[in-house]
């Protein structure tokens, strides 16, 4: 059983505390800033920038350091520093300097870029390869679970107790995550002398490793297509609600809830079937279903049919992330896990930002259906780009048989 593995059990439990803290922080800050600024869109957008910009700017830097440092210490240090930043900002907020809230969001998001690849390194070291896909499925289910209950928890804490209590709860949860991680066995001593090389040398070495690895190069192109596809439709569900379905914008919450609940079920589905499906098949399935689902959502004017498509999309969406993470772990040497994740993640995020920028333009020039059709085409292209991985898998199987 996966949870008998102390690394899997401990890291997942710590992520429960960490994710709850992040959602309480994010929603409390969002609601507080809208209250203080009278729903000023500029400050609301700055919150999103503070959450997502570090992923694009610091993913590779954090991944490079994660490959140099010991993973347990890195994860504990990141959680403790995040908690300290929360308590420092609490003092500033108490003195009516609410702009500091953007700083804590930014700093905590930066720390995540060091902590996340360290967790992947521990899984690579201590989880058998045939169980990695199941572990990724558990992680994805955890994310989906908090997508459903996170906003509820964050809104409840803020509305019931206020911003200062929300920040205190966030800091305590971050410290709780660090305390749980302290139960992990001690880090293995490094055999390599990577410390003697400069950070720049290791970063260049990581990029060269991705370029020379055919599977990782293929994933990079798939990342680009999928990121652009996801970005195109990211802001469009509001227009689906208003224009296609003829509903008030408040109806959007039901479309998102249906999607999030289905994601939770989808993660459980993958956990059950993880040993029977290859990660490239899982990824191709998710991309293809997303293509068909987006095409239908862009065309549909039926509330029931659109809800059904949102459920189908949500159910299969975890297969994309689980497939990608499993392929990265199985095709990457342990010494490069951080740098590979740090190199590929900005590709997805960068293309998603470009897609978000182009989505509104395409809608204004053409139609909502055109935007969703373009997204569907890009998802199909991403699926087609995986063909070399299927050939590689088939060749490996044939060589074993012979």
Coordinates of C-alpha atoms in Angstrom, one line a residue, residues 16-310:
X16 CA -2.8 18.9 3.4
X17 CA -1.7 21.5 5.9
X18 CA 0.2 23.5 3.2
X19 CA -2.7 23.5 0.7
X20 CA -5.2 24.5 3.3
X21 CA -3.0 27.4 4.4
X22 CA -2.6 28.5 0.8
X23 CA -6.3 28.5 0.1
X24 CA -7.1 30.3 3.4
X25 CA -4.5 32.9 2.6
X26 CA -5.5 33.4 -1.1
X27 CA -9.2 33.7 -0.5
X28 CA -8.9 35.9 2.6
X29 CA -6.5 38.2 0.8
X30 CA -8.8 38.3 -2.3
X31 CA -11.9 39.2 -0.2
X32 CA -10.0 41.7 2.0
X33 CA -8.5 43.5 -0.9
X34 CA -11.9 43.7 -2.7
X35 CA -13.4 45.1 0.5
X36 CA -10.6 47.7 1.0
X37 CA -10.4 48.8 -2.6
X38 CA -14.1 48.7 -3.5
X39 CA -13.5 45.9 -6.0
X40 CA -10.7 47.7 -7.8
X41 CA -9.7 45.4 -10.8
X42 CA -6.1 46.7 -10.7
X43 CA -5.4 45.4 -7.2
X44 CA -7.4 42.3 -7.8
X45 CA -5.3 41.5 -10.8
X46 CA -2.1 42.2 -8.8
X47 CA -3.1 39.3 -6.5
X48 CA -3.1 36.9 -9.5
X49 CA 0.2 38.3 -10.7
X50 CA 1.7 37.7 -7.2
X51 CA 0.4 34.1 -7.3
X52 CA 1.5 33.1 -10.8
X53 CA 4.5 35.3 -11.7
X54 CA 6.9 33.4 -9.4
X55 CA 6.0 30.1 -11.2
X56 CA 7.2 31.6 -14.5
X57 CA 10.2 33.6 -13.1
X58 CA 11.5 31.3 -10.3
X59 CA 10.7 27.8 -11.4
X60 CA 14.0 27.1 -13.1
X61 CA 16.0 28.9 -10.4
X62 CA 14.2 27.0 -7.6
X63 CA 14.6 23.7 -9.5
X64 CA 18.3 24.3 -9.9
X65 CA 18.8 25.0 -6.2
X66 CA 16.6 22.0 -5.3
X67 CA 19.0 19.8 -7.2
X68 CA 21.9 21.3 -5.2
X69 CA 20.3 21.3 -1.7
X70 CA 19.1 18.4 0.4
X71 CA 15.3 18.0 -0.2
X72 CA 14.1 17.5 3.4
X73 CA 15.9 20.6 4.6
X74 CA 14.8 22.6 1.6
X75 CA 11.1 21.8 2.1
X76 CA 11.1 22.5 5.8
X77 CA 13.0 25.8 5.3
X78 CA 10.6 26.9 2.6
X79 CA 7.6 26.3 4.9
X80 CA 9.2 28.0 7.9
X81 CA 10.2 31.0 5.8
X82 CA 6.7 31.2 4.4
X83 CA 5.2 31.2 7.9
X84 CA 7.6 33.8 9.1
X85 CA 6.7 36.1 6.2
X86 CA 3.0 35.7 7.1
X87 CA 3.6 36.7 10.7
X88 CA 5.7 39.7 9.6
X89 CA 3.0 40.8 7.2
X90 CA 0.4 40.4 10.0
X91 CA 2.2 43.1 11.9
X92 CA 2.1 45.4 8.8
X93 CA -1.6 44.7 8.3
X94 CA -2.3 45.4 11.9
X95 CA -0.7 48.8 11.3
X96 CA -3.1 49.4 8.3
X97 CA -0.5 48.6 5.6
X98 CA -2.6 46.2 3.6
X99 CA -0.4 46.4 0.5
X100 CA 2.0 44.1 2.3
X101 CA -0.5 41.3 1.7
X102 CA 0.8 41.2 -1.9
X103 CA 4.3 40.7 -0.6
X104 CA 3.4 37.6 1.5
X105 CA 1.6 36.1 -1.5
X106 CA 4.6 36.7 -3.7
X107 CA 7.1 35.4 -1.2
X108 CA 5.2 32.2 -0.4
X109 CA 4.7 31.5 -4.1
X110 CA 8.5 31.9 -4.6
X111 CA 9.2 29.4 -1.8
X112 CA 6.9 26.9 -3.5
X113 CA 9.3 26.8 -6.4
X114 CA 12.0 25.5 -4.1
X115 CA 9.8 23.1 -2.2
X116 CA 7.8 21.4 -5.0
X117 CA 10.8 20.0 -6.9
X118 CA 12.3 18.8 -3.6
X119 CA 9.2 16.7 -3.0
X120 CA 9.5 15.2 -6.5
X121 CA 13.2 14.3 -5.8
X122 CA 12.2 12.4 -2.7
X123 CA 9.5 10.5 -4.6
X124 CA 12.1 9.6 -7.4
X125 CA 14.5 8.4 -4.7
X126 CA 12.2 6.4 -2.5
X127 CA 9.1 5.3 -4.5
X128 CA 9.4 2.3 -6.9
X129 CA 8.9 3.4 -10.5
X130 CA 5.8 1.3 -11.0
X131 CA 4.1 3.2 -8.1
X132 CA 5.0 6.8 -9.3
X133 CA 1.9 7.2 -11.3
X134 CA -0.3 6.2 -8.4
X135 CA 1.5 8.7 -6.2
X136 CA 1.0 11.5 -8.8
X137 CA -2.7 10.5 -8.8
X138 CA -3.0 11.0 -5.1
X139 CA -1.3 14.4 -5.4
X140 CA -3.7 15.4 -8.2
X141 CA -6.7 14.2 -6.1
X142 CA -5.5 16.3 -3.2
X143 CA -5.3 19.4 -5.4
X144 CA -8.8 18.7 -6.8
X145 CA -10.1 18.3 -3.3
X146 CA -8.8 21.6 -2.2
X147 CA -10.1 23.3 -5.4
X148 CA -13.6 22.3 -4.1
X149 CA -13.3 23.0 -0.4
X150 CA -10.5 25.5 -0.4
X151 CA -12.6 28.5 -1.5
X152 CA -15.3 27.5 1.1
X153 CA -12.7 27.3 3.9
X154 CA -11.0 30.5 3.0
X155 CA -14.2 32.5 2.7
X156 CA -15.5 31.1 6.0
X157 CA -12.4 31.9 8.0
X158 CA -12.2 35.5 6.6
X159 CA -15.9 36.3 6.9
X160 CA -16.2 34.8 10.4
X161 CA -12.9 36.0 11.9
X162 CA -11.4 38.6 9.7
X163 CA -8.0 39.1 7.9
X164 CA -5.7 38.9 10.9
X165 CA -7.2 35.6 12.1
X166 CA -6.9 34.3 8.5
X167 CA -3.2 35.2 8.4
X168 CA -2.6 33.6 11.8
X169 CA -4.3 30.4 10.6
X170 CA -2.2 30.5 7.5
X171 CA 1.1 30.8 9.4
X172 CA 0.1 28.1 11.8
X173 CA -0.8 25.7 9.0
X174 CA 2.6 26.4 7.2
X175 CA 4.4 25.7 10.5
X176 CA 2.3 22.5 10.8
X177 CA 3.5 21.4 7.4
X178 CA 7.1 22.0 8.4
X179 CA 6.7 20.1 11.6
X180 CA 5.2 17.1 9.8
X181 CA 8.1 17.1 7.3
X182 CA 10.5 16.9 10.2
X183 CA 9.4 13.3 10.6
X184 CA 11.0 12.4 7.3
X185 CA 14.1 10.3 7.5
X186 CA 17.4 12.2 7.3
X187 CA 18.5 13.3 3.8
X188 CA 20.9 11.1 2.0
X189 CA 24.4 12.4 1.8
X190 CA 25.3 13.6 -1.7
X191 CA 27.7 11.5 -3.6
X192 CA 28.4 14.0 -6.3
X193 CA 30.5 17.2 -6.0
X194 CA 27.9 19.4 -7.7
X195 CA 28.6 22.1 -5.0
X196 CA 32.0 22.7 -6.8
X197 CA 30.2 23.9 -9.9
X198 CA 28.6 27.3 -10.2
X199 CA 24.9 27.8 -10.3
X200 CA 25.1 29.0 -13.9
X201 CA 27.0 25.9 -14.9
X202 CA 24.4 23.6 -13.3
X203 CA 21.5 25.6 -14.9
X204 CA 23.1 25.3 -18.4
X205 CA 23.7 21.6 -17.7
X206 CA 20.0 21.1 -16.9
X207 CA 18.9 22.8 -20.1
X208 CA 21.3 20.7 -22.1
X209 CA 20.0 17.6 -20.4
X210 CA 16.4 18.5 -21.4
X211 CA 17.5 19.2 -25.0
X212 CA 19.4 15.9 -25.3
X213 CA 16.6 13.8 -23.9
X214 CA 14.1 13.0 -26.7
X215 CA 11.2 12.2 -24.3
X216 CA 11.7 15.5 -22.4
X217 CA 11.9 17.5 -25.7
X218 CA 8.7 15.9 -26.8
X219 CA 7.1 16.9 -23.5
X220 CA 8.3 20.4 -23.9
X221 CA 6.4 20.8 -27.2
X222 CA 3.3 19.2 -25.8
X223 CA 3.6 21.6 -22.8
X224 CA 3.7 24.5 -25.2
X225 CA 0.6 23.4 -27.2
X226 CA -1.4 22.5 -24.0
X227 CA -0.4 25.7 -22.2
X228 CA -1.6 27.8 -25.2
X229 CA -4.8 25.8 -25.4
X230 CA -5.6 26.2 -21.7
X231 CA -4.8 29.9 -21.8
X232 CA -7.1 30.6 -24.7
X233 CA -10.2 29.4 -22.7
X234 CA -9.1 30.4 -19.2
X235 CA -11.1 33.7 -19.1
X236 CA -13.8 32.5 -21.5
X237 CA -16.1 30.5 -19.2
X238 CA -17.7 33.7 -18.0
X239 CA -18.8 34.4 -21.6
X240 CA -20.0 30.8 -22.0
X241 CA -22.2 31.5 -19.0
X242 CA -23.6 34.8 -20.2
X243 CA -23.7 34.5 -24.0
X244 CA -24.1 30.7 -24.7
X245 CA -26.3 29.8 -21.7
X246 CA -28.0 33.1 -21.2
X247 CA -27.4 33.0 -17.4
X248 CA -26.3 35.6 -14.9
X249 CA -22.5 35.6 -14.2
X250 CA -23.2 34.0 -10.8
X251 CA -24.1 30.8 -12.6
X252 CA -20.3 30.4 -13.4
X253 CA -19.7 29.0 -9.9
X254 CA -21.9 25.9 -10.7
X255 CA -19.9 25.2 -13.9
X256 CA -16.6 25.5 -11.9
X257 CA -18.0 23.4 -9.0
X258 CA -19.0 20.6 -11.4
X259 CA -15.6 20.7 -13.0
X260 CA -13.7 20.6 -9.6
X261 CA -15.8 17.8 -8.2
X262 CA -15.3 15.7 -11.3
X263 CA -11.5 16.3 -11.1
X264 CA -11.6 14.8 -7.6
X265 CA -13.3 11.7 -9.0
X266 CA -11.0 11.6 -11.9
X267 CA -7.9 11.5 -9.7
X268 CA -9.4 8.5 -7.8
X269 CA -10.1 6.8 -11.2
X270 CA -6.5 7.1 -12.2
X271 CA -5.3 5.7 -8.9
X272 CA -7.3 2.6 -9.5
X273 CA -6.1 2.1 -13.0
X274 CA -2.6 3.5 -12.7
X275 CA -0.7 0.2 -13.2
X276 CA -2.7 -0.7 -16.3
X277 CA -2.2 2.6 -18.3
X278 CA 1.1 4.0 -19.5
X279 CA 1.7 7.7 -18.6
X280 CA 1.9 8.7 -22.3
X281 CA -1.5 7.0 -22.9
X282 CA -2.9 8.8 -19.9
X283 CA -1.6 12.1 -21.2
X284 CA -2.9 11.6 -24.7
X285 CA -6.3 10.5 -23.4
X286 CA -6.6 13.7 -21.3
X287 CA -5.5 16.0 -24.1
X288 CA -7.9 14.3 -26.6
X289 CA -10.9 14.4 -24.2
X290 CA -10.1 18.1 -23.4
X291 CA -10.1 18.9 -27.2
X292 CA -13.5 17.3 -27.7
X293 CA -15.0 18.7 -24.5
X294 CA -13.8 22.3 -25.4
X295 CA -15.3 22.0 -28.9
X296 CA -18.6 21.0 -27.4
X297 CA -18.6 23.7 -24.7
X298 CA -17.9 26.4 -27.2
X299 CA -20.8 25.2 -29.4
X300 CA -23.4 24.2 -26.7
X301 CA -26.3 26.5 -25.7
X302 CA -27.8 23.9 -23.4
X303 CA -27.2 24.2 -19.7
X304 CA -27.4 20.5 -19.0
X305 CA -25.1 19.5 -21.9
X306 CA -22.5 22.2 -20.9
X307 CA -22.6 21.0 -17.3
X308 CA -22.1 17.4 -18.6
X309 CA -19.1 18.5 -20.7
X310 CA -17.6 20.3 -17.7

